[in-house]
Amino acid sequence: MLAKRIIPCLDVTAGRVVKGTNFVDLRDAGDPIEIARRYDEQGADEVTFLDITASSDQRDLILHIIEACAAQVFIPLTVGGGVRQVADVRRLLNAGADKVSMNTAAVLNPELIFDASSKVGSQCIVVAIDAKQIAPGKWHVFTHGGRNDTGLDALDWAKRVEMLGAGEILLTSMDRDGTKNGFDLALTRAVSDNVKIPVIASGGVGNLQHLADGITDGHADAVLAASIFHFGEYTVRQAKEFMVGCGIEVRL
Amino acid sequence: MNSANIVAVIDYGMGNLRSVSKALAHVAGSQQVVVTADPAVVAAAGRVVFPGQGAMPDCMRELDARGLRSAVLAAARDKPFLGICIGLQMLFAHSDEGDVAGLGVFSGEVRRFPDSQMFGADSQRLKVPHMGWNNVAQKPHSLWANITDAARFYFVHSYCVQPADTTLVAGVAEYGVPFTCAVARDNIFAVQFHPEKSARDGLQLLKNFVEWRP
């Protein structure tokens, strides 16, 4: 039976892993390759790097990090942040990424999803959706790290990216990100039930019950978390054992 | 350089071969892993790995555009040969994906997961692509050495092979329906999952391959 996935996420800037609250107030969490290796040893099902670097001269750093990581860590590696064109996708895949995640650029130019998935295959293309509740049961897509309201309905946009060829959706609740109050389960379930491609729940994990809830109540195919793993509160292994206790199929 | 000591990873321009070559290099010992688009290098190599990702019609087109078809067919006749993902699917006669002919090393079809049967035990809809870690039930083969039966491997695909000859089946997984995820015949072993992304068990399978004497 297919296992539900646990994906530690590493926000990388200037060659270091950092973590903030609601996209601000960043704390240093360590060396990305060292951290990725540790998660691999703990049984992580994938690792995601998000390059949150603003300046382009620092951006190339991520390529070296991916190259080094791909030589040592033999689990799937997703990379996102600053992907603007198909050439960026190719560059990241050639460095050793297995999947590339796009966000703002996909909103500005939805054709990019189609072009990229036609070129490299849907299985490599993840569309990251940052969603914020604007009314009960209604969410909008935000870009630029949560600063711009695009006016797009999150459910419509999820359906659209699926049709354009996305192979997976990384769904982050802007309301919950960094809060440790748990996923926005209504959002997660609404999106997951609305598409036929896998959905990764993200934003708000503060304990292991939150991870399990994302699967059982949110209907997510995978759950992503950062700070609960980075700062040693829990290991990935502990998270999986907890999920087994909840009757969730995982890889141990 | 002794060519027989070379593990050739066939590069026909489809996707990232870094992961495959790095993982092979990790377990290859004194053998040298070479990513190559040169038919002569493939012909001289001791072992051949045939990966693939993306859509099968594109893979077939690019393989022919680079003049690699006959080198692949020759290698599949007599060298230890490992197909991965689309590299498994391309060995078959035909794929529904783009209604395209494969290499025809094996007779059988490549078909999409049947939409009408994509339901889990709890009747929740199963997503396609089949993405993630799934159990592989093994049929006896030396490439499974030191890997527990039903160990999990990493999959990403929407199509699966249906061999006409069921004695080819070396591994079965289940996703809505049971499907063939490994085939073997003589010097050929080919898998739907990605051993290069399957952590310890994946590396063990690659190690078994580089040490394989079929």
XYZ file of C-alpha atoms in Angstrom:
466
model
C 0.000 0.000 0.000
C 1.220 3.476 -0.829
C 2.623 5.234 2.226
C 1.654 8.737 3.232
C 4.766 10.887 3.083
C 6.492 13.062 5.659
C 8.539 15.814 4.071
C 10.842 18.038 6.117
C 11.162 21.440 4.490
C 14.331 23.486 4.567
C 14.077 27.220 3.876
C 17.477 28.134 2.510
C 19.046 31.555 2.220
C 22.690 32.490 1.711
C 23.595 28.825 1.978
C 21.968 28.313 5.389
C 18.700 26.842 6.589
C 16.499 29.393 8.323
C 13.025 29.424 9.802
C 10.688 32.308 10.582
C 7.119 33.019 11.592
C 4.642 34.108 8.908
C 7.586 34.541 6.528
C 9.484 37.052 8.719
C 11.802 36.998 11.731
C 14.273 34.376 10.473
C 16.292 32.101 12.765
C 19.381 30.154 11.666
C 18.816 26.378 11.738
C 22.039 25.054 10.242
C 23.799 23.634 7.202
C 21.364 22.371 4.528
C 23.299 19.277 3.476
C 23.966 18.198 7.034
C 20.291 18.634 7.872
C 19.106 16.805 4.742
C 21.392 13.877 5.614
C 20.060 13.731 9.128
C 16.469 13.618 7.857
C 17.355 10.887 5.380
C 18.814 8.835 8.234
C 15.648 9.404 10.273
C 13.528 8.043 7.421
C 12.230 11.188 5.713
C 10.356 10.283 2.530
C 11.545 13.349 0.646
C 13.276 16.611 1.380
C 12.164 20.009 0.098
C 14.485 23.004 -0.249
C 12.868 26.387 -0.626
C 15.299 29.043 -1.765
C 14.076 32.195 -0.090
C 17.099 34.215 -1.200
C 16.145 37.579 -2.591
C 19.323 38.526 -4.433
C 20.349 36.778 -7.612
C 24.062 36.535 -6.760
C 23.225 34.386 -3.767
C 20.752 32.359 -5.794
C 23.389 30.268 -7.540
C 24.411 28.961 -4.127
C 21.369 26.706 -4.134
C 22.683 24.870 -7.211
C 25.846 23.884 -5.341
C 23.792 22.805 -2.365
C 21.568 20.617 -4.556
C 24.571 19.099 -6.293
C 26.201 18.206 -2.997
C 22.936 16.930 -1.573
C 22.153 14.750 -4.607
C 25.545 13.056 -4.237
C 24.865 12.036 -0.640
C 21.149 11.827 -0.027
C 19.297 9.181 -2.030
C 15.697 10.199 -1.502
C 13.633 12.565 -3.664
C 14.584 16.205 -3.527
C 12.210 19.046 -4.379
C 13.518 22.559 -4.899
C 11.528 25.761 -5.137
C 11.952 29.508 -4.931
C 12.768 31.943 -7.707
C 11.753 29.650 -10.562
C 10.714 31.963 -13.397
C 11.207 30.070 -16.654
C 11.647 26.603 -18.089
C 15.412 27.163 -18.148
C 15.352 27.558 -14.337
C 13.526 24.233 -14.059
C 16.114 22.521 -16.233
C 18.993 24.030 -14.290
C 17.613 22.753 -10.988
C 16.868 19.286 -12.371
C 20.343 19.072 -13.869
C 21.849 19.983 -10.514
C 20.101 16.956 -9.012
C 16.588 18.048 -8.036
C 13.839 15.517 -8.737
C 10.997 17.985 -8.625
C 10.836 21.723 -9.021
C 8.265 23.834 -7.294
C 6.952 27.094 -8.750
C 4.707 29.662 -7.184
C 4.611 33.368 -8.109
C 5.861 32.782 -11.662
C 3.087 30.238 -12.260
C 0.455 32.764 -11.191
C 1.930 35.495 -13.373
C 2.348 33.139 -16.314
C 0.272 29.933 -16.059
C 1.657 28.809 -19.426
C 4.909 28.145 -17.575
C 3.273 25.147 -15.881
C 2.208 23.742 -19.240
C 5.540 24.459 -20.928
C 7.596 23.028 -18.083
C 5.510 19.887 -17.622
C 5.485 19.262 -21.372
C 9.272 19.552 -21.414
C 10.284 17.607 -18.317
C 7.146 15.678 -17.406
C 4.362 16.391 -14.921
C 6.082 14.276 -12.286
C 8.787 16.963 -11.939
C 6.456 19.933 -11.621
C 5.065 20.975 -8.271
C 2.924 24.083 -8.015
C 3.125 25.760 -4.634
C -0.043 27.541 -3.606
C 0.051 30.024 -0.737
C -3.539 30.450 0.364
C -5.155 32.764 2.878
C -8.718 32.657 4.114
C -10.762 35.666 3.054
C -14.145 34.374 4.238
C -15.331 31.125 5.830
C -14.775 28.352 3.275
C -13.093 30.727 0.844
C -9.388 31.210 0.244
C -7.375 33.394 -2.099
C -3.994 32.697 -3.633
C -1.246 35.012 -2.426
C 2.180 35.608 -3.964
C 5.459 37.317 -3.087
C 5.791 35.506 0.198
C 2.222 36.239 1.182
C 2.178 39.982 0.472
C 0.077 40.119 -2.711
C -3.529 39.002 -2.968
C -3.946 37.732 -6.527
C -7.735 37.605 -6.202
C -7.607 34.003 -7.478
C -9.783 31.483 -5.680
C -7.513 28.760 -4.275
C -9.781 25.883 -5.332
C -10.155 27.207 -8.878
C -6.438 27.747 -9.137
C -5.683 24.213 -7.884
C -7.987 22.759 -10.542
C -6.374 24.944 -13.179
C -2.775 23.985 -12.335
C -3.793 20.325 -12.477
C -5.184 20.841 -15.979
C -2.040 22.686 -17.018
C 0.088 19.679 -16.102
C 1.210 20.091 -12.505
C 2.081 16.728 -10.967
C 1.585 17.783 -7.377
C 0.386 20.703 -5.260
C 2.257 22.065 -2.263
C -0.459 23.851 -0.325
C 0.545 26.325 2.364
C -1.869 28.124 4.629
C -0.570 31.666 5.098
C -2.771 32.010 8.144
C -1.143 29.057 9.848
C 2.444 29.144 8.613
C 4.835 29.403 11.550
C 2.045 29.539 14.123
C 2.274 25.916 15.361
C -1.524 25.814 15.537
C -1.877 23.011 12.989
C -2.782 22.877 9.306
C -5.811 24.678 7.935
C -7.670 21.388 7.583
C -10.711 22.810 5.827
C -8.474 24.332 3.162
C -6.408 21.165 2.812
C -9.435 18.917 2.469
C -11.186 21.253 0.039
C -8.175 21.354 -2.275
C -7.268 17.685 -1.954
C -10.806 16.511 -2.701
C -10.979 18.906 -5.643
C -8.003 17.518 -7.621
C -6.727 14.112 -8.715
C -3.041 14.912 -8.207
C -1.282 14.512 -4.841
C -1.501 17.376 -2.353
C 1.142 18.190 0.251
C -0.221 19.988 3.312
C 1.974 22.737 4.723
C 1.918 25.537 7.262
C 1.296 25.427 10.968
C 2.575 22.111 12.279
C 3.363 22.357 15.980
C 3.026 18.745 17.116
C 2.704 15.206 15.803
C -1.096 15.136 16.057
C -1.142 18.005 13.551
C 0.742 15.861 11.036
C -1.703 12.981 11.457
C -4.679 15.345 11.189
C -3.392 16.599 7.840
C -3.725 13.072 6.467
C -6.866 11.843 8.187
C -8.917 15.063 8.276
C -7.175 17.078 5.573
C -7.034 14.161 3.093
C -3.479 15.180 2.175
C -1.166 12.695 0.479
C 1.877 14.094 2.233
C 2.612 16.453 5.090
C 5.373 19.004 5.211
C 6.915 20.546 8.296
C 9.983 22.551 9.160
C 10.531 23.867 12.642
C 9.345 20.832 14.633
C 12.163 18.877 12.998
C 14.876 21.554 12.719
C 15.017 22.434 16.358
C 15.022 18.829 17.512
C 11.552 18.779 19.083
C 10.760 15.581 17.180
C 12.583 13.289 14.805
C 10.995 12.160 11.557
C 11.074 8.645 12.986
C 9.003 9.730 16.004
C 6.530 11.403 13.682
C 6.142 8.191 11.705
C 5.712 6.025 14.759
C 3.021 8.407 15.960
C 1.237 8.163 12.619
C 1.348 4.371 12.711
C -0.435 4.657 16.054
C -3.124 6.667 14.261
C -3.597 3.879 11.724
C -1.812 5.767 8.946
C 0.279 3.808 6.451
C 3.875 5.098 6.497
C 7.318 3.842 5.511
C 9.314 2.916 8.593
C 40.752 2.101 -19.067
C 39.179 -1.336 -19.219
C 35.792 -0.892 -20.920
C 34.372 -4.033 -19.369
C 34.728 -2.212 -16.066
C 32.348 0.517 -17.195
C 28.730 0.910 -16.152
C 27.172 2.967 -18.953
C 24.142 5.117 -18.134
C 22.440 5.850 -21.434
C 21.779 9.549 -21.953
C 19.266 10.377 -24.661
C 18.512 13.850 -23.381
C 15.491 13.059 -21.245
C 15.808 14.354 -17.756
C 18.281 14.302 -14.983
C 20.777 11.455 -14.867
C 22.798 12.874 -12.030
C 20.834 11.015 -9.366
C 21.159 7.692 -11.178
C 24.873 8.090 -11.815
C 25.642 9.340 -8.295
C 23.753 6.472 -6.699
C 25.483 3.930 -8.955
C 28.872 5.503 -8.233
C 28.082 5.176 -4.537
C 27.914 1.372 -4.838
C 30.043 0.653 -7.936
C 33.318 -0.089 -6.134
C 36.096 -0.282 -8.732
C 33.678 -0.062 -11.652
C 33.405 3.291 -13.364
C 30.030 4.904 -13.971
C 29.798 6.848 -17.228
C 26.836 8.855 -18.492
C 26.982 8.571 -22.257
C 25.138 9.269 -25.512
C 27.830 7.490 -27.548
C 26.700 4.128 -29.027
C 30.341 2.963 -29.086
C 30.710 3.514 -25.329
C 27.468 1.637 -24.712
C 28.676 -1.211 -26.939
C 31.981 -1.486 -25.071
C 30.565 -1.172 -21.545
C 30.358 -4.112 -19.182
C 26.920 -3.128 -17.888
C 24.191 -0.823 -19.104
C 21.616 1.225 -17.231
C 18.655 2.501 -19.228
C 16.816 5.230 -17.302
C 14.045 7.499 -18.456
C 11.617 10.100 -17.277
C 8.949 12.232 -18.862
C 6.577 11.019 -21.539
C 7.302 7.826 -23.459
C 6.701 9.286 -26.964
C 9.335 11.961 -26.275
C 11.732 9.345 -24.927
C 11.356 7.137 -28.010
C 11.812 10.122 -30.317
C 14.928 11.344 -28.536
C 16.401 7.850 -28.422
C 16.077 7.577 -32.197
C 17.186 11.156 -32.804
C 20.458 10.295 -31.070
C 20.887 7.040 -32.976
C 20.866 4.977 -29.787
C 18.139 2.448 -30.564
C 20.386 -0.282 -31.920
C 22.938 0.199 -29.120
C 20.187 -0.266 -26.527
C 18.796 -3.343 -28.297
C 22.273 -4.866 -28.584
C 22.999 -4.257 -24.900
C 19.645 -5.780 -23.945
C 20.655 -8.965 -25.782
C 23.751 -9.834 -23.789
C 24.916 -7.369 -21.113
C 23.677 -6.998 -17.557
C 20.956 -4.455 -18.286
C 18.913 -2.396 -15.833
C 15.868 -0.457 -17.012
C 14.414 2.229 -14.739
C 10.954 3.827 -14.957
C 10.363 4.834 -18.603
C 13.432 2.682 -19.303
C 11.261 -0.273 -18.253
C 8.249 0.870 -20.250
C 10.287 1.427 -23.417
C 11.290 -2.243 -23.477
C 7.686 -3.186 -24.258
C 5.968 -3.391 -27.642
C 3.526 -0.543 -27.266
C 2.388 2.234 -24.945
C -1.021 3.846 -24.658
C 0.781 7.041 -23.713
C 0.709 8.853 -27.050
C -0.112 5.514 -28.775
C 3.548 4.880 -29.496
C 5.561 1.756 -30.313
C 8.284 0.787 -27.854
C 11.460 -1.190 -28.472
C 9.618 -4.504 -28.433
C 12.163 -6.404 -26.344
C 9.152 -7.756 -24.435
C 5.667 -8.223 -25.828
C 2.959 -6.470 -23.911
C 1.407 -3.099 -23.335
C 2.017 -0.014 -21.233
C -1.285 1.226 -19.853
C -2.477 4.081 -17.673
C -3.808 3.275 -14.210
C -7.508 2.480 -14.781
C -9.438 5.563 -13.658
C -12.484 3.457 -12.688
C -10.464 1.414 -10.164
C -8.508 4.179 -8.464
C -10.006 3.812 -5.007
C -8.286 2.961 -1.737
C -9.447 0.637 1.016
C -11.401 3.496 2.609
C -12.965 4.245 -0.818
C -11.060 7.543 -0.903
C -9.962 8.423 -4.435
C -6.356 7.423 -5.257
C -4.318 10.146 -6.896
C -2.505 9.700 -10.199
C 0.473 9.941 -10.673
C 1.190 7.127 -8.247
C 3.768 9.064 -6.251
C 5.612 7.889 -3.185
C 6.829 4.791 -1.370
C 5.024 1.534 -2.036
C 5.628 -2.103 -1.085
C 7.101 -4.423 -3.703
C 6.261 -8.114 -3.472
C 9.291 -9.942 -4.852
C 9.576 -13.018 -7.072
C 12.870 -14.829 -6.475
C 15.750 -13.063 -8.259
C 19.341 -12.343 -7.317
C 18.780 -8.578 -7.648
C 16.560 -8.718 -4.564
C 19.431 -10.097 -2.448
C 19.567 -8.513 1.029
C 16.302 -6.652 0.459
C 13.336 -7.687 2.591
C 10.293 -8.882 0.674
C 7.640 -6.136 0.558
C 10.253 -3.437 1.190
C 9.163 -0.013 -0.030
C 10.567 1.757 -3.083
C 9.923 5.232 -4.460
C 7.535 5.461 -7.424
C 6.451 8.330 -9.672
C 4.385 7.268 -12.678
C 0.954 7.210 -14.269
C 1.456 4.221 -16.604
C 2.424 0.605 -15.907
C 3.562 -2.373 -17.941
C 1.439 -5.425 -18.688
C 3.745 -8.191 -19.917
C 2.151 -10.723 -22.260
C 4.407 -13.360 -20.695
C 3.687 -13.405 -16.964
C 6.846 -15.414 -16.226
C 8.709 -12.112 -16.752
C 7.193 -10.653 -13.598
C 9.831 -10.134 -10.880
C 7.935 -7.747 -8.644
C 4.369 -6.623 -8.020
C 2.998 -3.556 -6.263
C -0.563 -2.527 -5.592
C -2.252 0.789 -6.219
C -5.974 0.434 -6.791
C -4.980 -2.631 -8.801
C -1.977 -4.977 -8.531
C 0.585 -4.031 -11.184
C 3.908 -5.351 -12.443
C 6.684 -3.127 -11.143
C 9.709 -5.297 -11.991
C 10.424 -7.654 -14.856
C 13.382 -9.959 -15.447
C 14.617 -12.194 -18.217
C 18.139 -13.552 -18.612
C 20.457 -10.515 -18.505
C 17.663 -7.948 -18.173
C 16.146 -6.548 -14.989
C 13.863 -3.549 -15.196
C 11.881 -1.676 -12.583
C 9.119 0.919 -12.535
C 10.313 2.530 -9.303
C 13.431 4.636 -8.794
C 16.136 2.677 -6.947
C 18.347 5.784 -7.063
C 15.759 7.575 -4.895
C 14.816 4.651 -2.672
C 17.295 5.156 0.148
C 19.040 2.055 1.542
C 17.015 -0.608 -0.273
C 17.394 1.225 -3.565
C 21.159 1.424 -3.145
C 21.214 -2.285 -2.281
C 19.400 -3.105 -5.518
C 21.904 -1.026 -7.498
C 24.748 -2.753 -5.671
C 23.239 -6.122 -6.538
C 23.068 -5.001 -10.165
C 26.697 -3.864 -10.433
C 27.746 -7.201 -8.915
C 25.298 -9.273 -10.970
C 26.623 -12.145 -13.114
C 23.550 -13.285 -15.051
